[in-house]
Amino acid sequence: MTAPGEILHVGAADYPGLDEWRSLPLSQQPDWRGHEDFDSAYAELSAHPPLVFAGEVDKLKRRLAKVANGEAFLLQGGDCAETFDGVTADKISAKVKTILQMAVVLTYGASLPVVKMGRMAGQYAKPRSSDVETRDGVTLPTFRGEIVNGFDFTEESRVPDPKRMVKAYHKSAATLNLVRAFTEGGFADLRAVQQWNKGFMQNPAHARYERLAGEIDRAVRFMEACGADFEGLKRTEFYAAHEALLLDYERALTRIDSRTGKPYVTSGHFVWIGERTRELDGAHMDYLSRVQNPVGVKLGPTTTPETVLEIIEKLDPEREPGRLTFIVRMGAANVREKLPPLVRAVRDAGAKVVWVTDPMHGNTITADNGYKTRRFDDILDEVRGFFEVHRSLGTYPGGLHVEMTGDDVAECLGGSDVIDESAFDQRYESLVDPRLNHKQSLELAFLVAESLTTVK
Ligand code: PEP
Ligand code: MN
């Protein structure tokens, strides 16, 4: 066995600087470099075909440049952590369907194209607050997402297993294959999506959205009467995003594009750095500074204007439109106070970034019965605060990032079709953070669209 640092990473694309991260502080990783299966798993991944292609990644960057310019809106949605068992046709189609439904409502509200993106096909690695978990006197490694270890609290399941990276690759390939088939094969037909939204409206709990839903319906019928090209509207672009947390996986799936000669992370179109791994001199920041993909950085309530400017310098020194997205997750109680100095600093520095609100991660609470949850009203309040801040500074609120599912789970509290904590025992499925269910997701889209149409 080779010692860590001497491992020969067979097959991974070579490019100057791509391995610099190995000598930098690297947090939130499993301790598995010495595992007997590490080298073979790494080599296998390195030899696999890319999951996404450089041309698609470049196209997404052009779309995000439009968002940065105020000419499009970005919608990012999906699980906190995907699971291997969750890779089924039903679950994936429900998720894609919900994102498409939300997108139609937001397109109408913003009168702008919506760039659609799933936290999908690679969202398997999770940062954790502790390396170990202790239950009844037994201490085991913490669950880091199914790309690393299993959720069950047994030694066998919790010991990190590098072969899981290969499984995650195949699960991601199966997910992407279905997503591509759905979104390019007619599933995205605007008329069908509008029919699904009518199903949502039939629930009396959602009667207050009738006016907006009626307007969208009339707009679709008007387009049809005008002879709009519905063939063209049957397809949509749909992009895959995940947190680039597990750098062994990201490095093994990095490829050099033959057209440009530049490195791309090919595990997903868009990758982001989480709140816990965004140290300026850390490995994650260094690695993503060297690839061509559009990248996101999560910004929590302790972020300072100086840090934000340094992140721009590090990840987007050329000020390339669409390259950098800030995903703000301040919490409803903080956003109105903590966000303005950051936005002002970026605006005054003349940098063009995409500003997205993640109204989930700053609003997590523990319910009386012990479940991790979030209140729908807090989520909505943070979104509203985000829009208010941008409106008052004359900057552009470019998007929404949510943890959601297409299924009828009970994980977040509230919504018009009320979820309360008594439903958690039966319908709480998430292994990590609580997600909006199908109805709550759509309701959030309607509420955001309403506030967008009232400002116009
Ligand atoms: C996440 O997006 O699931 C996450 C861990 O977020 P953050 O880095 O903002 O805490
Ligand atoms: Mn999460």
Coordinates of C-alpha atoms and ligand atoms in Angstrom, one line a residue:
M1 CA 0.0 0.0 0.0
T2 CA 1.2 3.5 -0.8
A3 CA 1.3 6.1 1.9
P4 CA -1.1 9.1 1.6
G5 CA 0.6 11.7 -0.7
E6 CA 2.4 9.0 -2.7
I7 CA -0.8 7.6 -4.2
L8 CA -0.6 7.4 -8.0
H9 CA -4.0 8.7 -9.2
V10 CA -4.1 6.8 -12.4
G11 CA -6.0 8.3 -15.3
A12 CA -7.2 11.5 -13.7
A13 CA -6.7 14.4 -16.1
D14 CA -3.4 16.2 -15.6
Y15 CA -3.2 20.0 -15.7
P16 CA -0.8 22.4 -13.9
G17 CA -2.1 23.2 -10.4
L18 CA -4.9 20.8 -10.3
D19 CA -3.3 18.9 -7.4
E20 CA -2.4 22.0 -5.4
W21 CA -5.4 21.4 -3.0
R22 CA -3.7 18.2 -1.7
S23 CA -1.2 20.4 0.2
L24 CA -3.9 22.7 1.6
P25 CA -6.2 22.5 4.7
L26 CA -9.0 20.1 3.6
S27 CA -12.0 19.9 5.9
Q28 CA -15.0 17.7 6.0
Q29 CA -13.5 14.6 4.3
P30 CA -13.6 10.9 5.3
D31 CA -10.4 9.4 6.5
W32 CA -10.1 6.8 3.7
R33 CA -6.9 7.4 1.7
G34 CA -5.4 4.3 3.3
H35 CA -8.4 2.1 2.6
E36 CA -7.5 -0.9 0.5
D37 CA -10.1 0.0 -2.1
F38 CA -9.3 3.7 -2.4
D39 CA -6.8 3.5 -5.3
S40 CA -8.9 1.2 -7.4
A41 CA -12.1 3.2 -6.9
Y42 CA -10.2 6.4 -7.8
A43 CA -8.8 4.8 -10.9
E44 CA -12.1 3.5 -12.0
L45 CA -13.8 6.8 -11.6
S46 CA -10.9 8.5 -13.4
A47 CA -11.4 6.3 -16.4
H48 CA -15.2 6.7 -16.6
P49 CA -16.8 9.0 -19.2
P50 CA -17.8 12.5 -18.0
L51 CA -21.3 12.8 -16.6
V52 CA -21.8 16.3 -18.1
F53 CA -20.0 17.9 -21.1
A54 CA -17.9 20.9 -21.3
G55 CA -20.1 22.5 -24.0
E56 CA -23.1 22.2 -21.7
V57 CA -21.2 23.7 -18.9
D58 CA -20.2 26.7 -21.0
K59 CA -23.8 27.1 -22.2
L60 CA -24.9 27.2 -18.5
K61 CA -22.3 29.9 -17.8
R62 CA -23.8 32.0 -20.6
R63 CA -27.3 31.5 -19.1
L64 CA -26.0 32.5 -15.7
A65 CA -24.4 35.6 -17.3
K66 CA -27.9 36.6 -18.3
V67 CA -29.0 36.1 -14.7
A68 CA -26.2 38.3 -13.4
N69 CA -27.4 40.9 -15.8
G70 CA -31.0 40.8 -14.6
E71 CA -32.3 39.1 -17.8
A72 CA -33.1 35.7 -16.3
F73 CA -33.9 34.1 -13.0
L74 CA -32.2 31.0 -11.5
L75 CA -34.2 28.2 -9.8
Q76 CA -32.2 25.5 -7.9
G77 CA -34.0 22.8 -6.1
G78 CA -33.7 19.3 -4.8
D79 CA -32.8 17.1 -1.8
C80 CA -30.5 18.1 1.0
A81 CA -28.9 14.7 0.4
E82 CA -29.8 12.4 -2.4
T83 CA -30.0 8.7 -1.5
F84 CA -29.2 5.7 -3.6
D85 CA -32.7 4.2 -3.0
G86 CA -34.2 7.5 -4.1
V87 CA -33.0 6.9 -7.6
T88 CA -36.3 5.7 -8.9
A89 CA -38.3 6.8 -11.9
D90 CA -41.2 8.0 -9.7
K91 CA -39.1 10.0 -7.3
I92 CA -37.0 11.6 -10.0
S93 CA -39.9 12.5 -12.2
A94 CA -41.9 14.0 -9.3
K95 CA -38.9 16.2 -8.4
V96 CA -38.3 17.3 -12.0
K97 CA -42.0 17.9 -12.5
T98 CA -42.2 20.1 -9.3
I99 CA -39.2 22.1 -10.4
L100 CA -40.8 22.6 -13.9
Q101 CA -44.1 23.6 -12.2
M102 CA -42.3 26.1 -10.0
A103 CA -40.4 27.4 -13.0
V104 CA -43.6 28.2 -15.0
V105 CA -45.0 30.1 -12.1
L106 CA -41.8 32.1 -11.6
T107 CA -41.4 32.7 -15.4
Y108 CA -44.8 34.3 -15.4
G109 CA -44.1 36.3 -12.2
A110 CA -40.7 37.6 -13.3
S111 CA -41.6 37.8 -17.0
L112 CA -38.1 36.4 -17.6
P113 CA -36.7 33.0 -18.6
V114 CA -35.9 30.7 -15.7
V115 CA -32.7 28.7 -15.6
K116 CA -33.7 25.3 -14.1
M117 CA -31.3 23.4 -12.0
G118 CA -31.6 20.3 -9.7
R119 CA -29.6 19.6 -6.6
M120 CA -29.5 16.3 -8.3
A121 CA -27.3 13.6 -9.9
G122 CA -24.4 14.1 -7.5
Q123 CA -25.8 15.7 -4.3
Y124 CA -24.5 12.8 -2.1
A125 CA -21.8 14.3 0.2
K126 CA -22.7 16.2 3.4
P127 CA -20.6 18.4 5.7
R128 CA -21.3 17.6 9.4
S129 CA -20.7 19.5 12.6
S130 CA -18.9 16.5 14.2
D131 CA -16.6 13.7 12.9
V132 CA -18.2 11.2 15.2
E133 CA -21.6 10.4 16.6
T134 CA -22.2 8.7 20.0
R135 CA -25.3 6.8 20.9
D136 CA -25.7 4.8 24.1
G137 CA -22.0 4.9 24.7
V138 CA -21.1 3.7 21.2
T139 CA -19.0 6.1 19.1
L140 CA -18.9 5.8 15.3
P141 CA -18.0 8.0 12.4
T142 CA -20.7 10.5 11.5
F143 CA -22.9 10.0 8.5
R144 CA -21.4 12.0 5.6
G145 CA -23.8 11.2 2.8
E146 CA -24.2 7.9 0.9
I147 CA -21.2 8.6 -1.3
V148 CA -19.1 8.1 1.8
N149 CA -20.9 5.8 4.3
G150 CA -24.3 4.4 5.3
F151 CA -26.9 6.0 7.5
D152 CA -27.5 3.0 9.8
F153 CA -25.7 3.3 13.1
T154 CA -23.5 0.2 12.8
E155 CA -19.8 0.0 12.5
E156 CA -20.1 -1.8 9.1
S157 CA -22.3 0.9 7.7
R158 CA -20.5 3.9 9.1
V159 CA -16.9 3.1 8.2
P160 CA -16.2 5.1 5.0
D161 CA -16.1 3.0 1.9
P162 CA -14.4 4.5 -1.3
K163 CA -16.3 2.1 -3.5
R164 CA -19.4 4.2 -2.7
M165 CA -17.9 7.0 -5.0
V166 CA -18.2 4.6 -7.9
K167 CA -21.8 3.7 -6.9
A168 CA -22.6 7.4 -6.6
Y169 CA -21.3 8.0 -10.1
H170 CA -23.6 5.2 -11.6
K171 CA -26.6 6.5 -9.6
S172 CA -25.9 10.0 -10.9
A173 CA -25.6 8.7 -14.5
A174 CA -29.0 6.9 -14.1
T175 CA -30.5 10.1 -12.7
L176 CA -29.1 12.3 -15.4
N177 CA -30.2 9.9 -18.1
L178 CA -33.8 10.1 -16.9
V179 CA -33.7 13.9 -16.4
R180 CA -32.4 14.3 -19.9
A181 CA -35.1 12.0 -21.3
F182 CA -37.8 13.9 -19.4
T183 CA -36.7 17.4 -20.3
E184 CA -35.9 16.7 -23.9
G185 CA -38.7 14.3 -24.7
G186 CA -41.8 16.4 -24.2
F187 CA -42.3 16.2 -20.4
A188 CA -41.6 20.0 -20.2
D189 CA -44.5 20.9 -22.5
L190 CA -45.8 24.2 -21.1
R191 CA -49.4 23.1 -21.6
A192 CA -48.8 19.9 -19.6
V193 CA -47.1 21.8 -16.8
Q194 CA -50.0 24.2 -16.7
Q195 CA -52.4 21.2 -16.4
W196 CA -50.4 19.9 -13.4
N197 CA -50.6 23.4 -11.8
K198 CA -54.4 23.2 -12.2
G199 CA -54.4 20.1 -10.1
F200 CA -52.7 22.1 -7.4
M201 CA -55.4 24.8 -7.6
Q202 CA -58.2 22.2 -7.1
N203 CA -57.2 21.9 -3.5
P204 CA -59.3 24.6 -1.6
A205 CA -56.3 25.3 0.5
H206 CA -54.7 27.0 -2.5
A207 CA -57.7 29.1 -3.6
R208 CA -55.8 32.3 -2.9
Y209 CA -53.6 31.7 -5.9
E210 CA -56.5 31.4 -8.3
R211 CA -56.1 34.8 -9.8
L212 CA -52.4 34.2 -10.7
A213 CA -53.1 30.7 -11.9
G214 CA -55.9 32.0 -14.1
E215 CA -53.6 34.7 -15.5
I216 CA -51.0 32.1 -16.4
D217 CA -53.7 29.9 -18.0
R218 CA -54.9 32.8 -20.1
A219 CA -51.4 33.6 -21.2
V220 CA -50.8 30.0 -22.3
R221 CA -54.1 30.0 -24.2
F222 CA -53.2 33.4 -25.8
M223 CA -49.8 32.0 -26.9
E224 CA -51.6 29.0 -28.4
A225 CA -54.1 31.2 -30.2
C226 CA -51.2 33.2 -31.7
G227 CA -49.7 30.0 -33.0
A228 CA -46.7 29.9 -30.6
D229 CA -44.2 27.2 -31.4
F230 CA -45.2 24.7 -28.7
E231 CA -43.0 22.1 -30.3
G232 CA -40.0 24.2 -29.2
L233 CA -41.6 24.7 -25.8
K234 CA -41.8 20.9 -25.2
R235 CA -38.1 20.8 -24.4
T236 CA -36.2 22.6 -21.8
E237 CA -32.6 22.9 -20.6
F238 CA -32.1 21.4 -17.1
Y239 CA -28.8 21.5 -15.3
A240 CA -27.3 19.4 -12.5
A241 CA -25.8 20.9 -9.4
H242 CA -24.3 19.7 -6.2
E243 CA -21.9 20.7 -3.4
A244 CA -18.3 20.0 -4.4
L245 CA -17.5 18.7 -1.0
L246 CA -15.7 15.4 -1.6
L247 CA -12.6 16.5 -3.5
D248 CA -11.5 12.9 -4.3
Y249 CA -14.7 12.5 -6.3
E250 CA -14.4 15.9 -8.0
R251 CA -10.7 15.4 -8.8
A252 CA -11.3 12.0 -10.3
L253 CA -14.1 13.3 -12.5
T254 CA -12.2 16.3 -13.7
R255 CA -11.5 16.2 -17.5
I256 CA -9.5 18.5 -19.9
D257 CA -11.8 19.7 -22.6
S258 CA -10.3 18.9 -26.0
R259 CA -11.6 22.2 -27.5
T260 CA -10.4 24.6 -25.0
G261 CA -7.6 22.6 -23.3
K262 CA -9.1 23.7 -19.9
P263 CA -10.2 21.6 -16.9
Y264 CA -13.9 21.0 -16.1
V265 CA -15.5 19.2 -13.2
T266 CA -17.7 16.8 -15.1
S267 CA -19.6 15.4 -12.1
G268 CA -22.2 18.2 -12.6
H269 CA -22.7 21.4 -14.5
F270 CA -22.7 23.7 -11.5
V271 CA -20.9 23.0 -8.2
W272 CA -20.9 25.0 -5.0
I273 CA -18.7 25.4 -1.9
G274 CA -20.7 25.1 1.3
E275 CA -20.7 27.5 4.3
R276 CA -18.4 25.2 6.2
T277 CA -15.7 24.7 3.6
R278 CA -15.3 28.2 2.1
E279 CA -12.0 29.1 3.9
L280 CA -10.1 31.4 1.5
D281 CA -6.9 29.4 1.8
G282 CA -8.5 26.0 1.9
A283 CA -8.5 23.2 -0.5
H284 CA -12.1 23.6 -1.8
M285 CA -11.6 27.2 -2.8
D286 CA -8.3 26.4 -4.5
Y287 CA -9.7 23.5 -6.4
L288 CA -12.7 25.3 -7.8
S289 CA -10.6 28.3 -8.7
R290 CA -8.9 26.1 -11.2
V291 CA -11.9 24.7 -13.1
Q292 CA -14.1 26.3 -15.8
N293 CA -17.5 25.5 -14.3
P294 CA -19.8 28.1 -13.0
V295 CA -19.4 27.9 -9.2
G296 CA -21.5 28.9 -6.2
V297 CA -20.4 29.9 -2.7
K298 CA -22.8 29.8 0.3
L299 CA -22.7 32.9 2.5
G300 CA -24.0 32.6 6.0
P301 CA -24.6 35.4 8.6
T302 CA -21.0 35.7 9.7
T303 CA -19.7 36.6 6.3
T304 CA -18.0 40.0 6.0
P305 CA -17.8 42.3 3.0
E306 CA -14.0 41.8 3.0
T307 CA -14.4 38.0 2.7
V308 CA -16.9 38.4 -0.1
L309 CA -14.4 40.6 -2.1
E310 CA -11.6 38.1 -1.5
I311 CA -13.8 35.3 -2.7
I312 CA -14.4 37.2 -5.9
E313 CA -10.7 37.8 -6.3
K314 CA -10.0 34.1 -5.8
L315 CA -12.8 32.5 -7.9
D316 CA -13.5 35.2 -10.5
P317 CA -10.4 37.3 -11.0
E318 CA -11.3 37.9 -14.6
R319 CA -14.9 39.0 -13.7
E320 CA -16.4 36.6 -16.1
P321 CA -20.1 37.0 -16.2
G322 CA -21.9 33.8 -15.0
R323 CA -18.8 32.4 -13.3
L324 CA -19.7 33.2 -9.7
T325 CA -23.0 32.8 -7.8
F326 CA -23.4 33.8 -4.1
I327 CA -26.0 31.7 -2.4
V328 CA -27.1 33.6 0.6
R329 CA -28.4 31.7 3.7
M330 CA -28.6 34.2 6.5
G331 CA -31.8 33.2 8.2
A332 CA -35.0 35.2 8.2
A333 CA -34.0 37.1 11.3
N334 CA -30.7 38.2 9.8
V335 CA -31.1 38.8 6.1
R336 CA -32.4 42.4 6.2
E337 CA -29.5 43.4 8.4
K338 CA -26.6 41.2 7.3
L339 CA -27.0 41.1 3.5
P340 CA -26.9 44.8 2.6
P341 CA -23.2 45.4 3.5
L342 CA -22.3 42.4 1.3
V343 CA -24.3 43.4 -1.7
R344 CA -23.1 47.0 -1.4
A345 CA -19.5 45.9 -1.3
V346 CA -19.9 43.8 -4.4
R347 CA -21.8 46.5 -6.2
D348 CA -19.3 49.2 -5.3
A349 CA -16.4 47.0 -6.5
G350 CA -18.1 46.7 -9.9
A351 CA -18.2 42.9 -9.8
K352 CA -21.1 41.1 -11.5
V353 CA -22.2 38.0 -9.6
V354 CA -25.5 36.1 -9.4
W355 CA -27.2 36.6 -6.1
V356 CA -29.4 33.7 -5.0
T357 CA -31.4 33.2 -1.8
D358 CA -31.2 29.9 0.1
P359 CA -34.0 30.4 2.6
M360 CA -33.6 27.0 4.1
H361 CA -30.2 26.7 5.9
G362 CA -30.5 29.7 8.1
N363 CA -33.9 28.7 9.4
T364 CA -33.5 25.2 10.8
I365 CA -35.0 24.5 14.2
T366 CA -35.7 21.4 16.3
A367 CA -39.4 20.5 16.7
D368 CA -40.7 19.6 20.2
N369 CA -40.7 15.9 19.1
G370 CA -37.0 16.1 18.2
Y371 CA -37.2 16.4 14.4
K372 CA -35.0 18.9 12.5
T373 CA -37.5 21.1 10.8
R374 CA -38.1 24.6 9.2
R375 CA -41.2 26.8 9.3
F376 CA -42.7 27.7 5.9
D377 CA -43.3 31.2 7.1
D378 CA -39.6 31.7 8.0
I379 CA -38.6 30.4 4.6
L380 CA -41.0 32.9 2.9
D381 CA -39.9 35.7 5.2
E382 CA -36.2 35.2 4.2
V383 CA -37.1 35.2 0.5
R384 CA -39.1 38.4 1.0
G385 CA -36.2 40.0 3.0
F386 CA -33.7 39.0 0.2
F387 CA -35.9 40.7 -2.4
E388 CA -36.4 43.8 -0.2
V389 CA -32.6 44.2 0.2
H390 CA -32.0 44.1 -3.5
R391 CA -34.8 46.4 -4.3
S392 CA -33.5 49.0 -1.9
L393 CA -30.0 48.8 -3.2
G394 CA -31.0 48.7 -6.9
T395 CA -29.3 45.3 -7.4
Y396 CA -30.8 42.2 -8.9
P397 CA -32.2 39.3 -6.8
G398 CA -31.3 36.5 -9.3
G399 CA -32.6 33.3 -7.9
L400 CA -34.0 30.9 -5.4
H401 CA -32.3 27.8 -4.0
V402 CA -34.5 25.4 -2.0
E403 CA -34.4 21.9 -0.5
M404 CA -37.5 20.3 -1.9
T405 CA -39.0 17.0 -3.1
G406 CA -41.8 16.1 -5.4
D407 CA -43.3 13.8 -2.9
D408 CA -45.9 14.3 -0.2
V409 CA -43.5 14.2 2.8
A410 CA -43.9 16.0 6.1
E411 CA -40.6 17.7 7.0
C412 CA -41.2 21.4 7.1
L413 CA -44.0 23.0 9.2
G414 CA -46.8 25.1 7.8
G415 CA -48.0 25.9 4.3
S416 CA -51.7 26.5 3.4
D417 CA -52.3 22.7 3.4
V418 CA -50.8 22.7 6.8
I419 CA -48.2 20.3 7.9
D420 CA -47.7 20.0 11.7
E421 CA -45.2 18.0 13.6
S422 CA -47.7 15.1 14.4
A423 CA -47.1 14.1 10.7
F424 CA -43.4 13.7 11.1
D425 CA -43.4 10.1 12.5
Q426 CA -45.2 8.9 9.4
R427 CA -43.9 11.1 6.6
Y428 CA -40.4 12.4 7.5
E429 CA -38.0 10.8 5.0
S430 CA -35.0 13.0 4.7
L431 CA -31.7 11.6 6.1
V432 CA -30.3 15.1 6.7
D433 CA -32.2 18.4 6.3
P434 CA -36.0 18.9 6.0
R435 CA -37.4 19.6 2.6
L436 CA -40.4 21.4 1.3
N437 CA -42.9 18.9 -0.1
H438 CA -44.5 19.1 -3.5
K439 CA -47.3 21.5 -2.4
Q440 CA -45.2 23.7 -0.2
S441 CA -42.7 24.1 -3.1
L442 CA -45.4 25.1 -5.5
E443 CA -46.9 27.4 -3.0
L444 CA -43.6 29.1 -2.4
A445 CA -43.3 29.6 -6.1
F446 CA -46.7 31.3 -6.2
L447 CA -45.9 33.5 -3.3
V448 CA -42.6 34.6 -4.9
A449 CA -44.3 35.2 -8.2
E450 CA -47.0 37.3 -6.6
S451 CA -44.4 39.6 -5.0
L452 CA -42.6 39.8 -8.3
T453 CA -45.7 40.8 -10.2
T454 CA -46.8 43.4 -7.6
V455 CA -43.4 45.2 -7.9
K456 CA -43.8 45.6 -11.7
Ligands
PEP1 C1 -26.6 22.3 2.0 O1 -26.8 23.0 1.0 O2 -27.2 21.2 2.2 C2 -25.7 22.8 3.1 C3 -25.1 22.0 3.9 O3 -25.7 24.1 3.1 P1 -24.7 25.1 3.8 O4 -23.4 24.9 3.3 O5 -25.3 26.5 3.4 O6 -24.8 24.9 5.3
MN2 MN -29.1 20.9 3.6

